[in-house]
């Protein structure tokens, strides 16, 4: 409940205060729950806090082990096993299918087409089709045409005559059959139907009626009198006796078994069960409360340990890295590494220049030797140029007059100056 009165906002129009939602009435607690709650929570808290600390420590270690060791190792093992399974079970069959079975299948298909399909098509088109056409023409000429003429000219008139004769004979036989059928039907009724109908109507029915009357007089009427005047009173007496006996037995069983059981349940088991339920509920609530409190304590302890480890290990290492190692690294970089790298670059540049000079000297010596052995190349006769046109200058064909060393670097400042002959 809010014991302080909240100020209402001032303004020209003030809305009426909204009624606060009524909390649900809590169930009234007995003195047993109030009496055992505090000691149970204290005992459970003392027992649960070490368990929660150990649980959180194990959870942190397990999460670190899973993230840093088990999952990378599992991924590596999965990759290796996948590659191994593909190399053992997939790639050989793929290679066998792609490079063996498919080419062999194509070759077999081409051979079957060439050796079977093409000859079969040629045989069908060139031999069997003309032969079939000839056989069909011969069949039509020798069999179908004579058979058609024989059917139309011989068999059809004979069939019509036989049909007319059969209709005439059938009409006579039908009339004779009707008369014979009427005589046979009368004989059948006289021999098999009318005697049995007379026997049933004039013998069996009267005898049945007489037997039914005798059964009613001799069996039904005595049975009804016996049921009404003997069995019904006896049954009523037996039912009354059974009800009395059941009432007595039910009363005895109620006072012997039911009443003690109800009293035991109401005055012993139900209170004990409620007490056990209250204790179990309080223990469960205490466990939940202690687990949450232990979680907060574990979080505080973990943060304290993390802060302590950071101030003991991480901060000194960070301070040493920023204060000592970084300036020392800068000094080493500026005083040692960069001069050494520059010296190495200068040495490489001097080496490249020396190699370029050696290549030029070798090239000039080779040109001099070639000139001494084979003579100087003939220079083309200059063509007289017109007034105002420049005179073409001969260009060396094999050796350049002013050689320039080749430089593989893209830096234009590293180009080597040309050397003079000598």
CSV table of C-alpha atoms in Angstrom, one decimal:
chain,number,residue,atom,x,y,z
A,1,UNK,CA,0.0,0.0,0.0
A,2,UNK,CA,1.1,3.5,-0.8
A,3,UNK,CA,1.0,5.5,2.5
A,4,UNK,CA,2.0,8.8,1.0
A,5,UNK,CA,-0.5,11.0,-0.8
A,6,UNK,CA,0.6,11.9,-4.3
A,7,UNK,CA,0.1,15.5,-5.4
A,8,UNK,CA,-2.5,16.0,-8.1
A,9,UNK,CA,-1.4,17.9,-11.2
A,10,UNK,CA,-2.7,21.5,-11.2
A,11,UNK,CA,-4.6,22.8,-14.1
A,12,UNK,CA,-7.9,24.3,-15.2
A,13,UNK,CA,-9.4,20.8,-15.6
A,14,UNK,CA,-8.5,18.1,-13.2
A,15,UNK,CA,-9.6,14.6,-14.1
A,16,UNK,CA,-11.0,12.5,-11.2
A,17,UNK,CA,-8.4,10.1,-9.9
A,18,UNK,CA,-8.5,6.6,-11.3
A,19,UNK,CA,-9.2,3.9,-8.8
A,20,UNK,CA,-6.1,1.9,-8.1
A,21,UNK,CA,-6.3,-1.8,-9.0
A,22,UNK,CA,-7.2,-3.9,-6.0
A,23,UNK,CA,-4.6,-6.6,-5.3
A,24,UNK,CA,-5.8,-10.1,-5.0
A,25,UNK,CA,-6.3,-11.1,-1.4
A,26,UNK,CA,-3.6,-13.4,-0.3
A,27,UNK,CA,-4.4,-16.6,1.4
A,28,UNK,CA,-4.3,-16.3,5.2
A,29,UNK,CA,-1.2,-18.0,6.6
A,30,UNK,CA,-1.3,-20.1,9.8
A,31,UNK,CA,1.0,-19.8,12.7
A,32,UNK,CA,2.9,-22.9,11.7
A,33,UNK,CA,4.0,-21.3,8.4
A,34,UNK,CA,5.1,-18.1,10.2
A,35,UNK,CA,6.9,-20.1,12.8
A,36,UNK,CA,9.0,-22.3,10.5
A,37,UNK,CA,9.6,-19.7,7.7
A,38,UNK,CA,12.5,-17.8,9.2
A,39,UNK,CA,14.6,-20.7,10.6
A,40,UNK,CA,14.0,-22.8,7.4
A,41,UNK,CA,15.1,-19.9,5.2
A,42,UNK,CA,18.2,-19.3,7.3
A,43,UNK,CA,19.2,-23.0,7.2
A,44,UNK,CA,18.4,-23.4,3.5
A,45,UNK,CA,20.4,-20.2,2.7
A,46,UNK,CA,23.4,-21.5,4.6
A,47,UNK,CA,23.2,-24.8,2.7
A,48,UNK,CA,22.4,-23.3,-0.7
A,49,UNK,CA,25.0,-20.5,-0.9
A,50,UNK,CA,28.1,-22.8,-1.3
A,51,UNK,CA,26.2,-25.0,-3.7
A,52,UNK,CA,25.2,-21.9,-5.8
A,53,UNK,CA,28.8,-20.6,-5.7
A,54,UNK,CA,30.2,-24.0,-6.8
A,55,UNK,CA,27.4,-24.2,-9.5
A,56,UNK,CA,28.2,-20.7,-10.9
A,57,UNK,CA,31.9,-21.5,-10.9
A,58,UNK,CA,31.4,-24.8,-12.7
A,59,UNK,CA,29.0,-23.0,-15.2
A,60,UNK,CA,31.6,-20.3,-15.9
A,61,UNK,CA,34.4,-22.9,-16.3
A,62,UNK,CA,32.2,-25.1,-18.5
A,63,UNK,CA,31.2,-22.2,-20.7
A,64,UNK,CA,34.8,-21.1,-21.1
A,65,UNK,CA,35.9,-24.7,-21.8
A,66,UNK,CA,33.1,-25.1,-24.3
A,67,UNK,CA,33.7,-21.8,-26.1
A,68,UNK,CA,37.5,-22.0,-26.1
A,69,UNK,CA,38.2,-25.7,-26.4
A,70,UNK,CA,35.4,-28.1,-27.1
A,71,UNK,CA,33.6,-26.1,-29.8
A,72,UNK,CA,36.8,-25.3,-31.9
A,73,UNK,CA,38.0,-28.9,-31.4
A,74,UNK,CA,34.6,-30.2,-32.4
A,75,UNK,CA,34.5,-28.0,-35.5
A,76,UNK,CA,38.0,-29.1,-36.5
A,77,UNK,CA,37.1,-32.7,-35.9
A,78,UNK,CA,33.9,-32.2,-37.8
A,79,UNK,CA,35.7,-30.7,-40.7
A,80,UNK,CA,38.4,-33.4,-40.7
A,81,UNK,CA,35.8,-36.2,-40.5
A,82,UNK,CA,33.7,-34.6,-43.2
A,83,UNK,CA,36.8,-34.4,-45.5
A,84,UNK,CA,37.8,-37.9,-44.6
A,85,UNK,CA,34.3,-39.3,-45.2
A,86,UNK,CA,34.1,-37.5,-48.5
A,87,UNK,CA,37.6,-38.7,-49.5
A,88,UNK,CA,36.8,-42.3,-48.5
A,89,UNK,CA,33.1,-42.7,-49.5
A,90,UNK,CA,32.0,-39.8,-51.8
A,91,UNK,CA,34.8,-38.7,-54.0
A,92,UNK,CA,35.9,-42.3,-55.2
A,93,UNK,CA,32.3,-43.0,-56.2
A,94,UNK,CA,31.9,-39.6,-57.8
A,95,UNK,CA,35.1,-40.1,-59.8
A,96,UNK,CA,34.0,-43.6,-60.7
A,97,UNK,CA,30.7,-42.4,-61.9
A,98,UNK,CA,32.0,-39.3,-63.7
A,99,UNK,CA,35.2,-40.6,-65.3
A,100,UNK,CA,34.4,-44.4,-65.7
A,101,UNK,CA,30.7,-45.2,-65.8
A,102,UNK,CA,29.4,-42.2,-67.7
A,103,UNK,CA,32.0,-42.5,-70.5
A,104,UNK,CA,31.6,-46.3,-70.6
A,105,UNK,CA,27.8,-45.8,-70.7
A,106,UNK,CA,28.1,-43.2,-73.5
A,107,UNK,CA,30.4,-45.6,-75.4
A,108,UNK,CA,28.0,-48.6,-74.9
A,109,UNK,CA,25.0,-46.4,-75.9
A,110,UNK,CA,26.9,-45.3,-79.1
A,111,UNK,CA,27.9,-48.9,-79.9
A,112,UNK,CA,24.3,-50.1,-79.3
A,113,UNK,CA,23.0,-47.4,-81.5
A,114,UNK,CA,25.5,-48.2,-84.2
A,115,UNK,CA,25.3,-52.0,-84.0
A,116,UNK,CA,21.7,-52.6,-83.1
A,117,UNK,CA,19.4,-49.6,-83.7
A,118,UNK,CA,20.8,-48.5,-87.1
A,119,UNK,CA,20.7,-52.0,-88.6
A,120,UNK,CA,17.3,-52.7,-87.1
A,121,UNK,CA,15.9,-49.5,-88.5
A,122,UNK,CA,17.4,-50.3,-91.9
A,123,UNK,CA,16.1,-53.9,-91.8
A,124,UNK,CA,12.6,-52.6,-90.8
A,125,UNK,CA,12.5,-49.9,-93.5
A,126,UNK,CA,14.3,-51.7,-96.3
A,127,UNK,CA,13.2,-55.4,-95.8
A,128,UNK,CA,10.4,-56.0,-93.4
A,129,UNK,CA,8.1,-53.1,-94.6
A,130,UNK,CA,8.2,-54.0,-98.3
A,131,UNK,CA,7.8,-57.7,-97.4
A,132,UNK,CA,4.9,-57.0,-95.1
A,133,UNK,CA,3.2,-54.9,-97.8
A,134,UNK,CA,3.7,-57.7,-100.3
A,135,UNK,CA,2.2,-60.3,-97.9
A,136,UNK,CA,-0.7,-58.0,-97.1
A,137,UNK,CA,-1.4,-57.6,-100.9
A,138,UNK,CA,-1.2,-61.3,-101.4
A,139,UNK,CA,-3.5,-61.9,-98.4
A,140,UNK,CA,-6.1,-59.5,-99.8
A,141,UNK,CA,-5.8,-60.9,-103.3
A,142,UNK,CA,-5.8,-64.6,-102.4
A,143,UNK,CA,-7.9,-64.8,-99.2
A,144,UNK,CA,-9.9,-61.7,-98.4
A,145,UNK,CA,-11.5,-61.1,-101.8
A,146,UNK,CA,-12.6,-64.8,-102.4
A,147,UNK,CA,-13.8,-65.0,-98.8
A,148,UNK,CA,-15.8,-61.8,-99.2
A,149,UNK,CA,-17.4,-63.1,-102.5
A,150,UNK,CA,-18.2,-66.5,-100.9
A,151,UNK,CA,-19.8,-64.9,-97.9
A,152,UNK,CA,-21.9,-62.4,-99.9
A,153,UNK,CA,-23.0,-64.8,-102.7
A,154,UNK,CA,-23.3,-68.2,-100.9
A,155,UNK,CA,-23.4,-68.0,-97.1
A,156,UNK,CA,-25.7,-65.0,-96.9
A,157,UNK,CA,-28.6,-66.6,-99.0
A,158,UNK,CA,-28.2,-69.9,-97.2
A,159,UNK,CA,-28.3,-68.1,-93.8
A,160,UNK,CA,-31.4,-66.2,-94.7
A,161,UNK,CA,-33.2,-69.4,-95.7
A,162,UNK,CA,-32.1,-71.2,-92.5
A,163,UNK,CA,-33.3,-68.2,-90.5
A,164,UNK,CA,-36.8,-68.2,-92.2
A,165,UNK,CA,-37.1,-71.9,-91.6
A,166,UNK,CA,-36.1,-71.5,-87.9
A,167,UNK,CA,-38.6,-68.7,-87.4
A,168,UNK,CA,-41.4,-70.9,-88.8
A,169,UNK,CA,-40.4,-73.9,-86.7
A,170,UNK,CA,-40.0,-71.7,-83.6
A,171,UNK,CA,-43.6,-70.3,-84.1
A,172,UNK,CA,-45.1,-73.8,-84.2
A,173,UNK,CA,-42.9,-74.9,-81.2
A,174,UNK,CA,-44.0,-71.8,-79.2
A,175,UNK,CA,-47.7,-72.6,-79.7
A,176,UNK,CA,-47.2,-76.3,-78.8
A,177,UNK,CA,-45.1,-75.3,-75.8
A,178,UNK,CA,-47.8,-73.0,-74.4
A,179,UNK,CA,-50.4,-75.8,-74.4
A,180,UNK,CA,-47.9,-78.3,-72.9
A,181,UNK,CA,-46.9,-75.8,-70.3
A,182,UNK,CA,-50.5,-75.2,-69.2
A,183,UNK,CA,-51.1,-79.0,-68.8
A,184,UNK,CA,-47.8,-79.5,-66.9
A,185,UNK,CA,-48.6,-76.5,-64.6
A,186,UNK,CA,-52.1,-77.9,-63.8
A,187,UNK,CA,-50.5,-81.4,-63.1
A,188,UNK,CA,-47.8,-79.8,-60.9
A,189,UNK,CA,-50.4,-77.9,-58.8
A,190,UNK,CA,-52.6,-81.0,-58.5
A,191,UNK,CA,-49.8,-83.2,-57.4
A,192,UNK,CA,-47.6,-80.9,-55.3
A,193,UNK,CA,-49.5,-77.7,-54.3
A,194,UNK,CA,-53.2,-78.4,-53.6
A,195,UNK,CA,-52.7,-81.5,-51.3
A,196,UNK,CA,-50.4,-79.5,-49.0
A,197,UNK,CA,-52.7,-76.5,-49.0
A,198,UNK,CA,-55.6,-78.7,-48.0
A,199,UNK,CA,-53.5,-80.4,-45.4
A,200,UNK,CA,-52.4,-77.1,-43.8
A,201,UNK,CA,-55.9,-75.5,-44.0
A,202,UNK,CA,-58.1,-78.4,-42.9
A,203,UNK,CA,-55.7,-80.4,-40.6
A,204,UNK,CA,-52.7,-78.5,-39.3
A,205,UNK,CA,-54.5,-75.2,-38.4
A,206,UNK,CA,-57.4,-76.8,-36.4
A,207,UNK,CA,-54.9,-79.1,-34.6
A,208,UNK,CA,-52.7,-76.1,-33.8
A,209,UNK,CA,-55.7,-74.1,-32.4
A,210,UNK,CA,-56.8,-77.0,-30.2
A,211,UNK,CA,-53.2,-77.5,-28.9
A,212,UNK,CA,-53.0,-73.7,-28.1
A,213,UNK,CA,-56.3,-73.8,-26.2
A,214,UNK,CA,-55.1,-76.9,-24.2
A,215,UNK,CA,-51.7,-75.1,-23.5
A,216,UNK,CA,-53.5,-72.0,-22.2
A,217,UNK,CA,-55.8,-74.0,-20.0
A,218,UNK,CA,-53.3,-76.5,-18.7
A,219,UNK,CA,-50.1,-74.4,-18.5
A,220,UNK,CA,-50.6,-70.6,-18.7
A,221,UNK,CA,-53.6,-70.3,-16.3
A,222,UNK,CA,-51.9,-72.4,-13.5
A,223,UNK,CA,-48.6,-70.6,-14.0
A,224,UNK,CA,-50.3,-67.2,-13.6
A,225,UNK,CA,-52.1,-68.4,-10.5
A,226,UNK,CA,-48.8,-69.7,-9.1
A,227,UNK,CA,-46.9,-66.5,-9.8
A,228,UNK,CA,-49.6,-64.2,-8.5
A,229,UNK,CA,-50.6,-66.1,-5.3
A,230,UNK,CA,-47.3,-67.9,-4.4
A,231,UNK,CA,-44.2,-66.5,-6.0
A,232,UNK,CA,-45.0,-62.8,-5.6
A,233,UNK,CA,-45.6,-63.0,-1.8
A,234,UNK,CA,-42.6,-65.1,-1.3
A,235,UNK,CA,-40.5,-62.7,-3.4
A,236,UNK,CA,-41.8,-59.7,-1.4
A,237,UNK,CA,-40.8,-61.4,1.8
A,238,UNK,CA,-37.4,-62.3,0.5
A,239,UNK,CA,-36.8,-58.7,-0.7
A,240,UNK,CA,-37.9,-57.3,2.7
A,241,UNK,CA,-35.6,-59.7,4.5
A,242,UNK,CA,-32.7,-58.8,2.1
A,243,UNK,CA,-33.3,-55.0,2.7
A,244,UNK,CA,-33.3,-55.4,6.4
A,245,UNK,CA,-30.2,-57.6,6.3
A,246,UNK,CA,-28.4,-55.0,4.0
A,247,UNK,CA,-29.4,-52.1,6.3
A,248,UNK,CA,-28.0,-54.0,9.3
A,249,UNK,CA,-24.8,-54.9,7.5
A,250,UNK,CA,-24.4,-51.4,6.0
A,251,UNK,CA,-24.8,-49.9,9.5
A,252,UNK,CA,-22.3,-52.2,11.0
A,253,UNK,CA,-19.8,-51.6,8.2
A,254,UNK,CA,-20.3,-47.9,8.6
A,255,UNK,CA,-19.7,-47.8,12.3
A,256,UNK,CA,-16.9,-50.4,12.1
A,257,UNK,CA,-14.9,-49.2,9.0
A,258,UNK,CA,-16.2,-45.9,7.6
A,259,UNK,CA,-16.6,-43.8,10.8
A,260,UNK,CA,-13.1,-44.7,12.1
A,261,UNK,CA,-11.6,-44.1,8.7
A,262,UNK,CA,-13.3,-40.7,8.4
A,263,UNK,CA,-12.2,-39.7,11.9
A,264,UNK,CA,-8.7,-40.9,11.2
A,265,UNK,CA,-8.6,-38.8,7.9
A,266,UNK,CA,-10.3,-35.8,9.4
A,267,UNK,CA,-8.5,-35.5,12.8
A,268,UNK,CA,-5.1,-37.2,12.0
A,269,UNK,CA,-4.1,-37.5,8.3
A,270,UNK,CA,-5.6,-34.2,7.1
A,271,UNK,CA,-3.8,-32.0,9.7
A,272,UNK,CA,-0.6,-34.0,9.3
A,273,UNK,CA,-0.9,-33.6,5.5
A,274,UNK,CA,-1.5,-29.9,5.8
A,275,UNK,CA,1.4,-29.5,8.1
A,276,UNK,CA,3.6,-31.5,5.7
A,277,UNK,CA,2.3,-29.4,2.8
A,278,UNK,CA,3.0,-26.2,4.7
A,279,UNK,CA,6.6,-27.4,5.5
A,280,UNK,CA,7.2,-28.5,1.9
A,281,UNK,CA,5.9,-25.3,0.5
A,282,UNK,CA,8.0,-23.2,2.9
A,283,UNK,CA,11.0,-25.4,2.1
A,284,UNK,CA,10.4,-24.9,-1.6
A,285,UNK,CA,9.9,-21.1,-1.2
A,286,UNK,CA,13.0,-21.0,1.0
A,287,UNK,CA,15.0,-22.9,-1.6
A,288,UNK,CA,13.9,-20.5,-4.4
A,289,UNK,CA,14.6,-17.5,-2.2
A,290,UNK,CA,18.0,-18.9,-1.1
A,291,UNK,CA,18.8,-19.8,-4.7
A,292,UNK,CA,18.1,-16.2,-5.9
A,293,UNK,CA,20.0,-14.7,-3.0
A,294,UNK,CA,22.9,-17.1,-3.6
A,295,UNK,CA,22.8,-16.0,-7.2
A,296,UNK,CA,23.2,-12.4,-6.2
A,297,UNK,CA,25.9,-13.3,-3.8
A,298,UNK,CA,27.7,-15.4,-6.5
A,299,UNK,CA,27.4,-12.4,-8.9
A,300,UNK,CA,28.9,-10.1,-6.3
A,301,UNK,CA,31.7,-12.5,-5.5
A,302,UNK,CA,32.4,-13.1,-9.2
A,303,UNK,CA,32.5,-9.4,-9.9
A,304,UNK,CA,34.8,-8.9,-6.8
A,305,UNK,CA,37.1,-11.7,-8.0
A,306,UNK,CA,37.1,-10.3,-11.5
A,307,UNK,CA,37.9,-6.8,-10.3
A,308,UNK,CA,40.7,-8.2,-8.0
A,309,UNK,CA,42.2,-10.2,-10.9
A,310,UNK,CA,42.0,-7.2,-13.2
A,311,UNK,CA,43.8,-5.0,-10.6
A,312,UNK,CA,46.3,-7.7,-9.8
A,313,UNK,CA,47.1,-8.9,-13.3
A,314,UNK,CA,45.5,-7.0,-16.1
A,315,UNK,CA,46.1,-3.4,-14.9
A,316,UNK,CA,49.8,-3.9,-14.2
A,317,UNK,CA,50.3,-5.6,-17.5
A,318,UNK,CA,48.4,-2.8,-19.3
A,319,UNK,CA,50.3,-0.2,-17.3
A,320,UNK,CA,53.6,-1.9,-18.2
A,321,UNK,CA,52.6,-2.2,-21.9
A,322,UNK,CA,51.5,1.5,-22.1
A,323,UNK,CA,54.2,3.0,-19.9
A,324,UNK,CA,57.3,0.9,-20.6
A,325,UNK,CA,56.9,-1.4,-23.6
A,326,UNK,CA,55.2,1.1,-25.9
A,327,UNK,CA,57.9,3.9,-25.4
A,328,UNK,CA,60.7,1.2,-25.6
A,329,UNK,CA,59.1,-0.1,-28.8
A,330,UNK,CA,58.9,3.4,-30.3
A,331,UNK,CA,62.6,4.0,-29.4
A,332,UNK,CA,63.6,0.6,-30.9
A,333,UNK,CA,61.6,1.4,-34.0
A,334,UNK,CA,63.0,4.9,-34.5
A,335,UNK,CA,66.6,4.3,-33.3
A,336,UNK,CA,67.2,0.7,-34.5
A,337,UNK,CA,64.6,-0.7,-36.8
A,338,UNK,CA,64.1,2.2,-39.2
A,339,UNK,CA,67.9,3.0,-39.6
A,340,UNK,CA,68.6,-0.8,-40.1
A,341,UNK,CA,65.9,-1.0,-42.7
A,342,UNK,CA,67.2,2.2,-44.4
A,343,UNK,CA,70.7,0.7,-44.4
A,344,UNK,CA,69.4,-2.5,-45.9
A,345,UNK,CA,67.6,-0.6,-48.6
A,346,UNK,CA,70.7,1.5,-49.4
A,347,UNK,CA,72.8,-1.7,-49.5
A,348,UNK,CA,70.3,-3.2,-51.9
A,349,UNK,CA,70.3,-0.1,-54.0
A,350,UNK,CA,74.1,-0.1,-54.2
A,351,UNK,CA,74.1,-3.8,-55.0
A,352,UNK,CA,71.7,-3.3,-57.8
A,353,UNK,CA,73.8,-0.4,-59.1
A,354,UNK,CA,76.9,-2.5,-59.0
A,355,UNK,CA,75.1,-5.4,-60.8
A,356,UNK,CA,73.8,-2.9,-63.5
A,357,UNK,CA,77.4,-1.5,-64.0
A,358,UNK,CA,78.7,-5.1,-64.3
A,359,UNK,CA,76.0,-5.9,-66.9
A,360,UNK,CA,76.8,-2.8,-68.9
A,361,UNK,CA,80.5,-3.6,-68.8
A,362,UNK,CA,79.9,-7.2,-70.0
A,363,UNK,CA,77.5,-5.9,-72.8
A,364,UNK,CA,80.2,-3.4,-74.0
A,365,UNK,CA,82.9,-6.0,-73.9
A,366,UNK,CA,80.7,-8.4,-75.9
A,367,UNK,CA,80.1,-5.6,-78.5
A,368,UNK,CA,83.8,-4.8,-78.7
A,369,UNK,CA,84.6,-8.5,-79.3
A,370,UNK,CA,81.9,-8.8,-81.9
A,371,UNK,CA,83.2,-5.7,-83.6
A,372,UNK,CA,86.8,-7.0,-83.7
A,373,UNK,CA,85.7,-10.4,-85.1
A,374,UNK,CA,83.1,-9.4,-87.5
A,375,UNK,CA,83.8,-5.8,-88.1
A,376,UNK,CA,81.6,-2.7,-87.6
A,377,UNK,CA,78.1,-2.8,-89.1
A,378,UNK,CA,77.6,-0.8,-92.2
A,379,UNK,CA,76.0,2.6,-91.7
A,380,UNK,CA,73.2,3.5,-94.0
A,381,UNK,CA,73.9,6.3,-96.5
A,382,UNK,CA,72.0,9.4,-95.4
A,383,UNK,CA,69.4,10.5,-97.9
A,384,UNK,CA,69.4,14.1,-98.9
A,385,UNK,CA,66.6,15.8,-97.2
A,386,UNK,CA,64.7,18.7,-98.5
A,387,UNK,CA,65.1,22.2,-97.4
A,388,UNK,CA,63.9,22.6,-93.8
A,389,UNK,CA,63.7,18.7,-93.1
A,390,UNK,CA,65.9,17.1,-90.4
A,391,UNK,CA,68.6,14.7,-91.4
A,392,UNK,CA,67.9,11.1,-90.1
A,393,UNK,CA,70.5,9.9,-87.6
A,394,UNK,CA,71.5,6.2,-87.8
A,395,UNK,CA,70.5,4.1,-84.8
A,396,UNK,CA,72.5,1.2,-83.5
A,397,UNK,CA,70.8,-2.1,-84.3
A,398,UNK,CA,72.4,-4.5,-81.7
A,399,UNK,CA,74.0,-2.4,-78.9
A,400,UNK,CA,72.6,0.9,-77.7
A,401,UNK,CA,74.9,3.9,-77.7
A,402,UNK,CA,73.7,5.2,-74.4
A,403,UNK,CA,72.6,2.1,-72.4
A,404,UNK,CA,70.4,2.6,-69.4
A,405,UNK,CA,70.3,0.0,-66.6
A,406,UNK,CA,66.9,-1.7,-66.1
A,407,UNK,CA,65.4,-1.1,-62.7
A,408,UNK,CA,62.7,-3.5,-61.5
A,409,UNK,CA,61.4,-1.1,-58.7
A,410,UNK,CA,58.6,1.4,-59.4
A,411,UNK,CA,60.3,4.1,-57.4
A,412,UNK,CA,61.6,6.8,-59.9
A,413,UNK,CA,64.1,8.0,-57.3
A,414,UNK,CA,65.9,4.7,-57.3
A,415,UNK,CA,66.9,4.9,-61.1
A,416,UNK,CA,70.7,4.5,-61.6
A,417,UNK,CA,72.6,7.1,-63.6
A,418,UNK,CA,74.2,5.9,-66.9
A,419,UNK,CA,77.9,5.1,-66.8
A,420,UNK,CA,80.3,6.2,-69.4
A,421,UNK,CA,82.1,3.7,-71.6
A,422,UNK,CA,85.6,2.9,-70.8
